[in-house]
PDB file of C-alpha atoms in Angstrom:
ATOM      1  CA  UNK H 452      62.757  -4.705  -6.167  1.00  0.00           C
ATOM      2  CA  UNK H 453      62.791  -0.930  -6.461  1.00  0.00           C
ATOM      3  CA  UNK H 454      59.092  -0.835  -7.294  1.00  0.00           C
ATOM      4  CA  UNK H 455      58.256  -3.030  -4.348  1.00  0.00           C
ATOM      5  CA  UNK H 456      60.217  -0.753  -2.044  1.00  0.00           C
ATOM      6  CA  UNK H 457      58.630   2.354  -3.523  1.00  0.00           C
ATOM      7  CA  UNK H 458      55.220   1.370  -2.184  1.00  0.00           C
ATOM      8  CA  UNK H 459      56.661   1.586   1.321  1.00  0.00           C
ATOM      9  CA  UNK H 460      58.488   4.866   0.854  1.00  0.00           C
ATOM     10  CA  UNK H 461      55.686   6.986   2.399  1.00  0.00           C
ATOM     11  CA  UNK H 462      55.684   4.771   5.512  1.00  0.00           C
ATOM     12  CA  UNK H 463      59.462   4.810   5.883  1.00  0.00           C
ATOM     13  CA  UNK H 464      59.504   8.559   5.366  1.00  0.00           C
ATOM     14  CA  UNK H 465      56.674   9.112   7.847  1.00  0.00           C
ATOM     15  CA  UNK H 466      58.288   7.035  10.622  1.00  0.00           C
ATOM     16  CA  UNK H 467      61.643   8.716  10.014  1.00  0.00           C
ATOM     17  CA  UNK H 468      60.242  12.217   9.892  1.00  0.00           C
ATOM     18  CA  UNK H 469      58.290  11.693  13.060  1.00  0.00           C
ATOM     19  CA  UNK H 470      61.380  10.578  14.959  1.00  0.00           C
ATOM     20  CA  UNK H 471      63.891  12.928  13.342  1.00  0.00           C
ATOM     21  CA  UNK H 472      61.747  15.967  12.558  1.00  0.00           C
ATOM     22  CA  UNK H 473      63.910  16.939   9.595  1.00  0.00           C
ATOM     23  CA  UNK H 474      62.899  16.452   5.970  1.00  0.00           C
ATOM     24  CA  UNK H 475      66.410  15.823   4.674  1.00  0.00           C
ATOM     25  CA  UNK H 476      67.332  13.507   7.532  1.00  0.00           C
ATOM     26  CA  UNK H 477      64.192  11.492   6.853  1.00  0.00           C
ATOM     27  CA  UNK H 478      65.137  11.311   3.176  1.00  0.00           C
ATOM     28  CA  UNK H 479      68.627  10.115   4.133  1.00  0.00           C
ATOM     29  CA  UNK H 480      67.040   7.359   6.175  1.00  0.00           C
ATOM     30  CA  UNK H 481      64.833   6.351   3.254  1.00  0.00           C
ATOM     31  CA  UNK H 482      67.955   6.026   1.117  1.00  0.00           C
ATOM     32  CA  UNK H 483      69.803   4.008   3.728  1.00  0.00           C
ATOM     33  CA  UNK H 484      66.832   1.740   4.344  1.00  0.00           C
ATOM     34  CA  UNK H 485      66.544   1.130   0.619  1.00  0.00           C
ATOM     35  CA  UNK H 486      70.159  -0.045   0.499  1.00  0.00           C
ATOM     36  CA  UNK H 487      69.506  -2.422   3.373  1.00  0.00           C
ATOM     37  CA  UNK H 488      66.333  -3.594   1.664  1.00  0.00           C
ATOM     38  CA  UNK H 489      68.300  -4.445  -1.454  1.00  0.00           C
ATOM     39  CA  UNK H 490      70.892  -6.369   0.540  1.00  0.00           C
ATOM     40  CA  UNK H 491      68.202  -8.231   2.457  1.00  0.00           C
ATOM     41  CA  UNK H 492      66.254  -9.125  -0.680  1.00  0.00           C
ATOM     42  CA  UNK H 493      69.427 -10.472  -2.249  1.00  0.00           C
ATOM     43  CA  UNK H 494      69.429 -13.054   0.557  1.00  0.00           C
ATOM     44  CA  UNK H 495      65.751 -13.450   1.366  1.00  0.00           C
ATOM     45  CA  UNK H 496      62.753 -11.209   0.844  1.00  0.00           C
ATOM     46  CA  UNK H 497      61.178 -10.436   4.234  1.00  0.00           C
ATOM     47  CA  UNK H 498      57.924 -12.329   4.724  1.00  0.00           C
ATOM     48  CA  UNK H 499      56.433  -9.253   6.396  1.00  0.00           C
ATOM     49  CA  UNK H 500      58.109  -6.350   4.598  1.00  0.00           C
ATOM     50  CA  UNK H 501      56.365  -3.534   6.424  1.00  0.00           C
ATOM     51  CA  UNK H 502      57.282  -4.899   9.837  1.00  0.00           C
ATOM     52  CA  UNK H 503      60.870  -5.428   8.726  1.00  0.00           C
ATOM     53  CA  UNK H 504      61.044  -1.919   7.295  1.00  0.00           C
ATOM     54  CA  UNK H 505      59.654  -0.340  10.436  1.00  0.00           C
ATOM     55  CA  UNK H 506      62.310  -1.981  12.596  1.00  0.00           C
ATOM     56  CA  UNK H 507      65.124  -1.095  10.233  1.00  0.00           C
ATOM     57  CA  UNK H 508      63.869   2.479   9.731  1.00  0.00           C
ATOM     58  CA  UNK H 509      63.754   3.159  13.455  1.00  0.00           C
ATOM     59  CA  UNK H 510      67.223   1.694  13.898  1.00  0.00           C
ATOM     60  CA  UNK H 511      68.517   3.922  11.125  1.00  0.00           C
ATOM     61  CA  UNK H 512      66.888   6.991  12.644  1.00  0.00           C
ATOM     62  CA  UNK H 513      68.590   6.375  15.946  1.00  0.00           C
ATOM     63  CA  UNK H 514      71.916   5.577  14.279  1.00  0.00           C
ATOM     64  CA  UNK H 515      71.660   8.906  12.497  1.00  0.00           C
ATOM     65  CA  UNK H 516      71.007  10.668  15.760  1.00  0.00           C
ATOM     66  CA  UNK H 517      73.896   8.897  17.447  1.00  0.00           C
ATOM     67  CA  UNK H 518      76.164  10.098  14.676  1.00  0.00           C
ATOM     68  CA  UNK H 519      74.964  13.658  15.135  1.00  0.00           C
ATOM     69  CA  UNK H 520      75.098  14.193  18.829  1.00  0.00           C
ATOM     70  CA  UNK H 521      73.985  17.785  19.158  1.00  0.00           C
ATOM     71  CA  UNK H 522      71.657  20.276  17.600  1.00  0.00           C
ATOM     72  CA  UNK H 523      74.775  22.266  16.754  1.00  0.00           C
ATOM     73  CA  UNK H 524      75.934  19.396  14.576  1.00  0.00           C
ATOM     74  CA  UNK H 525      72.648  19.452  12.704  1.00  0.00           C
ATOM     75  CA  UNK H 526      72.861  23.148  12.134  1.00  0.00           C
ATOM     76  CA  UNK H 527      76.446  22.842  10.898  1.00  0.00           C
ATOM     77  CA  UNK H 528      75.546  19.968   8.596  1.00  0.00           C
ATOM     78  CA  UNK H 529      72.683  21.904   7.127  1.00  0.00           C
ATOM     79  CA  UNK H 530      74.880  24.967   6.661  1.00  0.00           C
ATOM     80  CA  UNK H 531      77.556  22.857   4.948  1.00  0.00           C
ATOM     81  CA  UNK H 532      74.975  21.699   2.420  1.00  0.00           C
ATOM     82  CA  UNK H 533      73.884  25.260   1.841  1.00  0.00           C
ATOM     83  CA  UNK H 534      70.522  24.535   3.335  1.00  0.00           C
ATOM     84  CA  UNK H 535      68.482  26.467   5.815  1.00  0.00           C
ATOM     85  CA  UNK H 536      67.966  24.098   8.769  1.00  0.00           C
ATOM     86  CA  UNK H 537      64.377  23.347   9.524  1.00  0.00           C
ATOM     87  CA  UNK H 538      63.386  25.099  12.677  1.00  0.00           C
ATOM     88  CA  UNK H 539      60.710  23.854  15.000  1.00  0.00           C
ATOM     89  CA  UNK H 540      59.583  25.257  18.319  1.00  0.00           C
ATOM     90  CA  UNK H 541      62.230  24.792  20.980  1.00  0.00           C
ATOM     91  CA  UNK H 542      59.918  22.753  23.210  1.00  0.00           C
ATOM     92  CA  UNK H 543      59.107  20.304  20.439  1.00  0.00           C
ATOM     93  CA  UNK H 544      62.788  20.055  19.520  1.00  0.00           C
ATOM     94  CA  UNK H 545      63.695  19.369  23.148  1.00  0.00           C
ATOM     95  CA  UNK H 546      60.935  16.789  23.475  1.00  0.00           C
ATOM     96  CA  UNK H 547      62.073  15.113  20.268  1.00  0.00           C
ATOM     97  CA  UNK H 548      65.597  14.716  21.610  1.00  0.00           C
ATOM     98  CA  UNK H 549      64.288  13.231  24.854  1.00  0.00           C
ATOM     99  CA  UNK H 550      62.076  10.810  22.959  1.00  0.00           C
ATOM    100  CA  UNK H 551      64.990   9.784  20.762  1.00  0.00           C
ATOM    101  CA  UNK H 552      67.083   9.077  23.854  1.00  0.00           C
ATOM    102  CA  UNK H 553      64.164   7.154  25.359  1.00  0.00           C
ATOM    103  CA  UNK H 554      63.723   5.070  22.213  1.00  0.00           C
ATOM    104  CA  UNK H 555      67.404   4.127  22.403  1.00  0.00           C
ATOM    105  CA  UNK H 556      66.703   2.495  25.749  1.00  0.00           C
ATOM    106  CA  UNK H 557      64.254   0.058  24.157  1.00  0.00           C
ATOM    107  CA  UNK H 558      64.862  -3.194  22.394  1.00  0.00           C
ATOM    108  CA  UNK H 559      64.294  -3.230  18.660  1.00  0.00           C
ATOM    109  CA  UNK H 560      60.996  -5.082  19.056  1.00  0.00           C
ATOM    110  CA  UNK H 561      59.719  -2.859  21.851  1.00  0.00           C
ATOM    111  CA  UNK H 562      60.511   0.190  19.728  1.00  0.00           C
ATOM    112  CA  UNK H 563      58.733  -1.214  16.681  1.00  0.00           C
ATOM    113  CA  UNK H 564      55.643  -2.201  18.702  1.00  0.00           C
ATOM    114  CA  UNK H 565      55.471   1.220  20.354  1.00  0.00           C
ATOM    115  CA  UNK H 566      55.702   3.070  17.042  1.00  0.00           C
ATOM    116  CA  UNK H 567      53.224   0.733  15.370  1.00  0.00           C
ATOM    117  CA  UNK H 568      50.723   1.318  18.160  1.00  0.00           C
ATOM    118  CA  UNK H 569      51.152   5.048  18.653  1.00  0.00           C
ATOM    119  CA  UNK H 570      52.046   6.318  15.175  1.00  0.00           C
ATOM    120  CA  UNK H 571      50.380   3.736  12.969  1.00  0.00           C
ATOM    121  CA  UNK H 572      47.351   3.153  15.242  1.00  0.00           C
ATOM    122  CA  UNK H 573      47.542  -0.566  14.635  1.00  0.00           C
ATOM    123  CA  UNK H 574      45.695  -3.064  16.793  1.00  0.00           C
ATOM    124  CA  UNK H 575      47.652  -5.616  18.783  1.00  0.00           C
ATOM    125  CA  UNK H 576      46.369  -8.318  16.438  1.00  0.00           C
ATOM    126  CA  UNK H 577      47.715  -6.433  13.415  1.00  0.00           C
ATOM    127  CA  UNK H 578      51.041  -5.781  15.106  1.00  0.00           C
ATOM    128  CA  UNK H 579      51.353  -9.414  16.131  1.00  0.00           C
ATOM    129  CA  UNK H 580      50.645 -10.549  12.583  1.00  0.00           C
ATOM    130  CA  UNK H 581      53.068  -8.087  11.015  1.00  0.00           C
ATOM    131  CA  UNK H 582      55.862  -8.782  13.454  1.00  0.00           C
ATOM    132  CA  UNK H 583      55.202 -12.530  13.630  1.00  0.00           C
ATOM    133  CA  UNK H 584      54.746 -12.588  17.381  1.00  0.00           C
ATOM    134  CA  UNK H 585      51.761 -13.553  19.520  1.00  0.00           C
ATOM    135  CA  UNK H 586      49.171 -10.989  20.616  1.00  0.00           C
ATOM    136  CA  UNK H 587      50.043 -11.350  24.317  1.00  0.00           C
ATOM    137  CA  UNK H 588      53.703 -10.849  23.418  1.00  0.00           C
ATOM    138  CA  UNK H 589      52.851  -7.689  21.485  1.00  0.00           C
ATOM    139  CA  UNK H 590      50.959  -6.374  24.523  1.00  0.00           C
ATOM    140  CA  UNK H 591      53.856  -7.244  26.816  1.00  0.00           C
ATOM    141  CA  UNK H 592      56.330  -5.427  24.588  1.00  0.00           C
ATOM    142  CA  UNK H 593      54.047  -2.399  24.497  1.00  0.00           C
ATOM    143  CA  UNK H 594      53.741  -2.190  28.270  1.00  0.00           C
ATOM    144  CA  UNK H 595      57.437  -2.782  28.824  1.00  0.00           C
ATOM    145  CA  UNK H 596      58.282  -0.080  26.286  1.00  0.00           C
ATOM    146  CA  UNK H 597      56.027   2.440  28.022  1.00  0.00           C
ATOM    147  CA  UNK H 598      57.382   1.526  31.448  1.00  0.00           C
ATOM    148  CA  UNK H 599      60.977   1.812  30.224  1.00  0.00           C
ATOM    149  CA  UNK H 600      60.601   5.265  28.674  1.00  0.00           C
ATOM    150  CA  UNK H 601      58.292   6.579  31.388  1.00  0.00           C
ATOM    151  CA  UNK H 602      60.945   7.638  33.925  1.00  0.00           C
ATOM    152  CA  UNK H 603      63.084   9.102  31.138  1.00  0.00           C
ATOM    153  CA  UNK H 604      60.287  11.293  29.807  1.00  0.00           C
ATOM    154  CA  UNK H 605      58.230  12.137  32.878  1.00  0.00           C
ATOM    155  CA  UNK H 606      61.291  13.285  34.842  1.00  0.00           C
ATOM    156  CA  UNK H 607      61.268  16.394  32.665  1.00  0.00           C
ATOM    157  CA  UNK H 608      57.867  16.476  31.021  1.00  0.00           C
ATOM    158  CA  UNK H 609      55.485  15.315  33.709  1.00  0.00           C
ATOM    159  CA  UNK H 610      53.857  18.691  34.123  1.00  0.00           C
ATOM    160  CA  UNK H 611      53.473  19.492  30.467  1.00  0.00           C
ATOM    161  CA  UNK H 612      50.120  19.222  28.894  1.00  0.00           C
ATOM    162  CA  UNK H 613      48.880  19.944  25.408  1.00  0.00           C
ATOM    163  CA  UNK H 614      48.724  23.664  25.858  1.00  0.00           C
ATOM    164  CA  UNK H 615      52.298  24.019  26.959  1.00  0.00           C
ATOM    165  CA  UNK H 616      53.903  22.523  23.867  1.00  0.00           C
TER     166      UNK H 616
ATOM    167  CA  UNK O1160      38.065  -6.168  39.565  1.00  0.00           C
ATOM    168  CA  UNK O1161      41.360  -6.605  41.382  1.00  0.00           C
ATOM    169  CA  UNK O1162      44.764  -5.173  40.562  1.00  0.00           C
ATOM    170  CA  UNK O1163      45.881  -8.390  38.894  1.00  0.00           C
ATOM    171  CA  UNK O1164      42.979  -8.216  36.459  1.00  0.00           C
ATOM    172  CA  UNK O1165      43.675  -4.517  35.971  1.00  0.00           C
ATOM    173  CA  UNK O1166      47.255  -5.342  34.951  1.00  0.00           C
ATOM    174  CA  UNK O1167      45.989  -7.924  32.468  1.00  0.00           C
ATOM    175  CA  UNK O1168      43.760  -5.322  30.821  1.00  0.00           C
ATOM    176  CA  UNK O1169      46.162  -2.390  31.002  1.00  0.00           C
ATOM    177  CA  UNK O1170      47.674  -2.812  27.525  1.00  0.00           C
ATOM    178  CA  UNK O1171      44.214  -2.973  25.956  1.00  0.00           C
ATOM    179  CA  UNK O1172      43.100   0.073  27.902  1.00  0.00           C
ATOM    180  CA  UNK O1173      46.138   2.103  26.854  1.00  0.00           C
ATOM    181  CA  UNK O1174      45.757   0.890  23.287  1.00  0.00           C
ATOM    182  CA  UNK O1175      42.054   1.788  23.151  1.00  0.00           C
ATOM    183  CA  UNK O1176      41.080  -1.818  22.585  1.00  0.00           C
ATOM    184  CA  UNK O1177      39.142  -2.518  25.743  1.00  0.00           C
ATOM    185  CA  UNK O1178      35.767  -4.280  25.475  1.00  0.00           C
ATOM    186  CA  UNK O1179      32.904  -2.081  26.658  1.00  0.00           C
ATOM    187  CA  UNK O1180      32.080  -4.456  29.532  1.00  0.00           C
ATOM    188  CA  UNK O1181      35.720  -4.566  30.618  1.00  0.00           C
ATOM    189  CA  UNK O1182      35.902  -0.811  30.243  1.00  0.00           C
ATOM    190  CA  UNK O1183      33.253  -0.257  32.875  1.00  0.00           C
ATOM    191  CA  UNK O1184      35.020  -2.542  35.369  1.00  0.00           C
ATOM    192  CA  UNK O1185      38.388  -1.020  34.521  1.00  0.00           C
ATOM    193  CA  UNK O1186      37.146   2.532  35.100  1.00  0.00           C
ATOM    194  CA  UNK O1187      35.517   1.509  38.349  1.00  0.00           C
ATOM    195  CA  UNK O1188      38.805   0.061  39.560  1.00  0.00           C
ATOM    196  CA  UNK O1189      40.595   3.271  38.605  1.00  0.00           C
ATOM    197  CA  UNK O1190      38.220   5.159  40.864  1.00  0.00           C
ATOM    198  CA  UNK O1191      38.974   2.926  43.806  1.00  0.00           C
ATOM    199  CA  UNK O1192      42.686   2.162  43.496  1.00  0.00           C
ATOM    200  CA  UNK O1193      45.211   5.004  43.712  1.00  0.00           C
ATOM    201  CA  UNK O1194      48.161   2.847  42.681  1.00  0.00           C
ATOM    202  CA  UNK O1195      46.511   1.590  39.495  1.00  0.00           C
ATOM    203  CA  UNK O1196      45.154   5.024  38.676  1.00  0.00           C
ATOM    204  CA  UNK O1197      48.648   6.502  38.964  1.00  0.00           C
ATOM    205  CA  UNK O1198      49.997   3.698  36.759  1.00  0.00           C
ATOM    206  CA  UNK O1199      47.365   4.343  34.100  1.00  0.00           C
ATOM    207  CA  UNK O1200      47.631   8.140  34.196  1.00  0.00           C
ATOM    208  CA  UNK O1201      51.416   8.175  33.925  1.00  0.00           C
ATOM    209  CA  UNK O1202      51.354   5.713  31.027  1.00  0.00           C
ATOM    210  CA  UNK O1203      48.777   7.891  29.272  1.00  0.00           C
ATOM    211  CA  UNK O1204      51.043  10.904  29.728  1.00  0.00           C
ATOM    212  CA  UNK O1205      53.933   9.048  28.112  1.00  0.00           C
ATOM    213  CA  UNK O1206      51.780   8.085  25.148  1.00  0.00           C
ATOM    214  CA  UNK O1207      50.567  11.658  24.868  1.00  0.00           C
ATOM    215  CA  UNK O1208      54.142  12.979  24.785  1.00  0.00           C
ATOM    216  CA  UNK O1209      55.199  10.558  22.063  1.00  0.00           C
ATOM    217  CA  UNK O1210      52.117  11.426  20.027  1.00  0.00           C
ATOM    218  CA  UNK O1211      53.121  15.082  20.226  1.00  0.00           C
ATOM    219  CA  UNK O1212      55.864  14.737  17.649  1.00  0.00           C
ATOM    220  CA  UNK O1213      54.299  16.018  14.456  1.00  0.00           C
ATOM    221  CA  UNK O1214      53.778  13.805  11.461  1.00  0.00           C
ATOM    222  CA  UNK O1215      54.715  15.107   8.035  1.00  0.00           C
ATOM    223  CA  UNK O1216      51.832  16.604   6.155  1.00  0.00           C
ATOM    224  CA  UNK O1217      51.519  16.050   2.433  1.00  0.00           C
ATOM    225  CA  UNK O1218      51.157  19.747   1.708  1.00  0.00           C
ATOM    226  CA  UNK O1219      54.108  20.744   3.837  1.00  0.00           C
ATOM    227  CA  UNK O1220      56.202  18.050   2.195  1.00  0.00           C
ATOM    228  CA  UNK O1221      55.254  19.086  -1.320  1.00  0.00           C
ATOM    229  CA  UNK O1222      55.977  22.710  -0.465  1.00  0.00           C
ATOM    230  CA  UNK O1223      59.239  21.915   1.334  1.00  0.00           C
ATOM    231  CA  UNK O1224      61.868  24.384   0.270  1.00  0.00           C
ATOM    232  CA  UNK O1225      64.428  22.842  -1.957  1.00  0.00           C
ATOM    233  CA  UNK O1226      68.002  23.086  -0.931  1.00  0.00           C
ATOM    234  CA  UNK O1227      69.758  25.760  -2.912  1.00  0.00           C
ATOM    235  CA  UNK O1228      71.880  23.895  -5.423  1.00  0.00           C
ATOM    236  CA  UNK O1229      75.582  24.346  -5.092  1.00  0.00           C
ATOM    237  CA  UNK O1230      77.299  25.072  -8.420  1.00  0.00           C
ATOM    238  CA  UNK O1231      79.517  22.031  -7.907  1.00  0.00           C
ATOM    239  CA  UNK O1232      76.503  19.758  -7.553  1.00  0.00           C
ATOM    240  CA  UNK O1233      74.934  21.191 -10.685  1.00  0.00           C
ATOM    241  CA  UNK O1234      78.196  20.707 -12.549  1.00  0.00           C
ATOM    242  CA  UNK O1235      78.410  17.085 -11.469  1.00  0.00           C
ATOM    243  CA  UNK O1236      74.863  16.470 -12.562  1.00  0.00           C
ATOM    244  CA  UNK O1237      75.491  17.968 -16.015  1.00  0.00           C
ATOM    245  CA  UNK O1238      78.755  16.057 -16.318  1.00  0.00           C
ATOM    246  CA  UNK O1239      77.002  12.799 -15.433  1.00  0.00           C
ATOM    247  CA  UNK O1240      74.356  13.378 -18.079  1.00  0.00           C
ATOM    248  CA  UNK O1241      76.977  14.228 -20.692  1.00  0.00           C
ATOM    249  CA  UNK O1242      79.017  11.172 -19.817  1.00  0.00           C
ATOM    250  CA  UNK O1243      76.013   8.894 -20.099  1.00  0.00           C
ATOM    251  CA  UNK O1244      75.074  10.522 -23.393  1.00  0.00           C
ATOM    252  CA  UNK O1245      78.586   9.960 -24.711  1.00  0.00           C
ATOM    253  CA  UNK O1246      78.649   6.325 -23.631  1.00  0.00           C
ATOM    254  CA  UNK O1247      75.273   5.558 -25.138  1.00  0.00           C
ATOM    255  CA  UNK O1248      76.203   7.414 -28.273  1.00  0.00           C
ATOM    256  CA  UNK O1249      79.428   5.444 -28.547  1.00  0.00           C
ATOM    257  CA  UNK O1250      77.616   2.164 -28.049  1.00  0.00           C
ATOM    258  CA  UNK O1251      75.079   3.053 -30.700  1.00  0.00           C
ATOM    259  CA  UNK O1252      77.687   4.217 -33.220  1.00  0.00           C
ATOM    260  CA  UNK O1253      77.220   3.107 -36.778  1.00  0.00           C
ATOM    261  CA  UNK O1254      74.618   4.035 -39.304  1.00  0.00           C
ATOM    262  CA  UNK O1255      72.048   4.861 -36.708  1.00  0.00           C
ATOM    263  CA  UNK O1256      71.913   8.254 -35.151  1.00  0.00           C
ATOM    264  CA  UNK O1257      73.359   8.141 -31.630  1.00  0.00           C
ATOM    265  CA  UNK O1258      70.742   7.442 -29.027  1.00  0.00           C
ATOM    266  CA  UNK O1259      69.255  10.644 -27.890  1.00  0.00           C
ATOM    267  CA  UNK O1260      69.490  10.547 -24.190  1.00  0.00           C
ATOM    268  CA  UNK O1261      67.565  13.507 -23.178  1.00  0.00           C
ATOM    269  CA  UNK O1262      66.615  12.924 -19.611  1.00  0.00           C
ATOM    270  CA  UNK O1263      62.882  13.445 -19.763  1.00  0.00           C
ATOM    271  CA  UNK O1264      61.567  16.319 -17.720  1.00  0.00           C
ATOM    272  CA  UNK O1265      61.669  14.804 -14.345  1.00  0.00           C
ATOM    273  CA  UNK O1266      58.349  15.102 -12.600  1.00  0.00           C
ATOM    274  CA  UNK O1267      58.443  17.995 -10.271  1.00  0.00           C
ATOM    275  CA  UNK O1268      57.448  17.872  -6.666  1.00  0.00           C
ATOM    276  CA  UNK O1269      53.939  18.887  -7.239  1.00  0.00           C
ATOM    277  CA  UNK O1270      52.069  15.658  -7.394  1.00  0.00           C
ATOM    278  CA  UNK O1271      49.195  15.252  -5.082  1.00  0.00           C
ATOM    279  CA  UNK O1272      50.280  12.138  -3.276  1.00  0.00           C
ATOM    280  CA  UNK O1273      53.145  11.905  -0.845  1.00  0.00           C
ATOM    281  CA  UNK O1274      54.419   8.761  -2.528  1.00  0.00           C
ATOM    282  CA  UNK O1275      54.832  10.244  -5.982  1.00  0.00           C
ATOM    283  CA  UNK O1276      56.179  13.486  -4.535  1.00  0.00           C
ATOM    284  CA  UNK O1277      58.847  11.625  -2.590  1.00  0.00           C
ATOM    285  CA  UNK O1278      59.860   9.483  -5.552  1.00  0.00           C
ATOM    286  CA  UNK O1279      59.988  12.560  -7.760  1.00  0.00           C
ATOM    287  CA  UNK O1280      62.068  14.502  -5.270  1.00  0.00           C
ATOM    288  CA  UNK O1281      64.494  11.635  -4.910  1.00  0.00           C
ATOM    289  CA  UNK O1282      64.985  11.490  -8.684  1.00  0.00           C
ATOM    290  CA  UNK O1283      66.592  14.911  -8.492  1.00  0.00           C
ATOM    291  CA  UNK O1284      69.630  13.522  -6.671  1.00  0.00           C
ATOM    292  CA  UNK O1285      71.379  11.101  -9.035  1.00  0.00           C
ATOM    293  CA  UNK O1286      74.327  10.662  -6.712  1.00  0.00           C
ATOM    294  CA  UNK O1287      72.176   8.570  -4.418  1.00  0.00           C
ATOM    295  CA  UNK O1288      71.966   4.819  -5.149  1.00  0.00           C
ATOM    296  CA  UNK O1289      68.170   4.549  -5.177  1.00  0.00           C
ATOM    297  CA  UNK O1290      67.943   7.424  -7.577  1.00  0.00           C
ATOM    298  CA  UNK O1291      70.803   6.092  -9.655  1.00  0.00           C
ATOM    299  CA  UNK O1292      68.822   2.927 -10.230  1.00  0.00           C
ATOM    300  CA  UNK O1293      65.699   4.879 -11.013  1.00  0.00           C
ATOM    301  CA  UNK O1294      67.600   7.246 -13.246  1.00  0.00           C
ATOM    302  CA  UNK O1295      69.268   4.311 -15.011  1.00  0.00           C
ATOM    303  CA  UNK O1296      65.834   2.868 -15.655  1.00  0.00           C
ATOM    304  CA  UNK O1297      64.749   6.136 -17.216  1.00  0.00           C
ATOM    305  CA  UNK O1298      67.876   6.318 -19.385  1.00  0.00           C
ATOM    306  CA  UNK O1299      67.586   2.655 -20.271  1.00  0.00           C
ATOM    307  CA  UNK O1300      64.083   3.193 -21.497  1.00  0.00           C
ATOM    308  CA  UNK O1301      65.083   6.090 -23.749  1.00  0.00           C
ATOM    309  CA  UNK O1302      65.015   5.131 -27.405  1.00  0.00           C
ATOM    310  CA  UNK O1303      67.049   6.489 -30.297  1.00  0.00           C
ATOM    311  CA  UNK O1304      65.298   9.114 -32.254  1.00  0.00           C
ATOM    312  CA  UNK O1305      65.070   8.402 -35.950  1.00  0.00           C
ATOM    313  CA  UNK O1306      67.099  10.721 -38.118  1.00  0.00           C
ATOM    314  CA  UNK O1307      64.895  13.291 -39.860  1.00  0.00           C
ATOM    315  CA  UNK O1308      64.249  12.575 -43.484  1.00  0.00           C
ATOM    316  CA  UNK O1309      65.578  15.114 -45.949  1.00  0.00           C
TER     317      UNK O1309
END
């Protein structure tokens, strides 16, 4: 069970890091997801493990963020561990927070489809297969996800282009 | 192409999966319909923003600074190793030499692939369940060293 999970560790870490932007937070998510994987496999091994892991990983990322509500909290947590907090440009950090808030507004499936499309560059056919939904449904989720997060992100970031971040 | 057809193709267009023939019609409609063009452009902006969040790079991960170890954490780690050694030694008591439970040199975070680097890094934190299992597997696979002949 551990070996099977280990093959997915890079994916879980990559999704988590992309959403959280912190190495240690991403590692915490990997740990938490592994525990959930063990519990799930004790009942029934997911038929599509990668799809299951993506959904659970994203949920865990957002749960972690909910638990740590401010950047100050993150800095304090890092200091308590004796670690230097990872610092990224303020604009990227601000954008990350806004994206995290936007992702919270989505359903679990919409979130997973959006991440699969944008971060994993999967086709709709691949997403549909992995998530056991139809291709039209995958496309619908994708569009709804974009339309849901659009007002949340463009309210503040509509004038930013590549050069500004 | 009308707006209804545009809507049907929008997901494919945003996902870069549009057929070349549909692409030409789609682009032509964008030129002629302000509402659809605004819809497409704003959706593209959203995708662009989400893409902006950086992915981890293998090299940056491998070179990630390790957290300075607190003395208490180091003490706990040593105590855990000693306890395991004692337990295994007790279980193997008798004529045999106690099992030598030297934790093999754990692979450092220097492997080329992200996967092995992550697994290696996680093995350095035995207080975490995943690593406990992995560490247990390592200890479980350790064999007793034969006593040296005189």
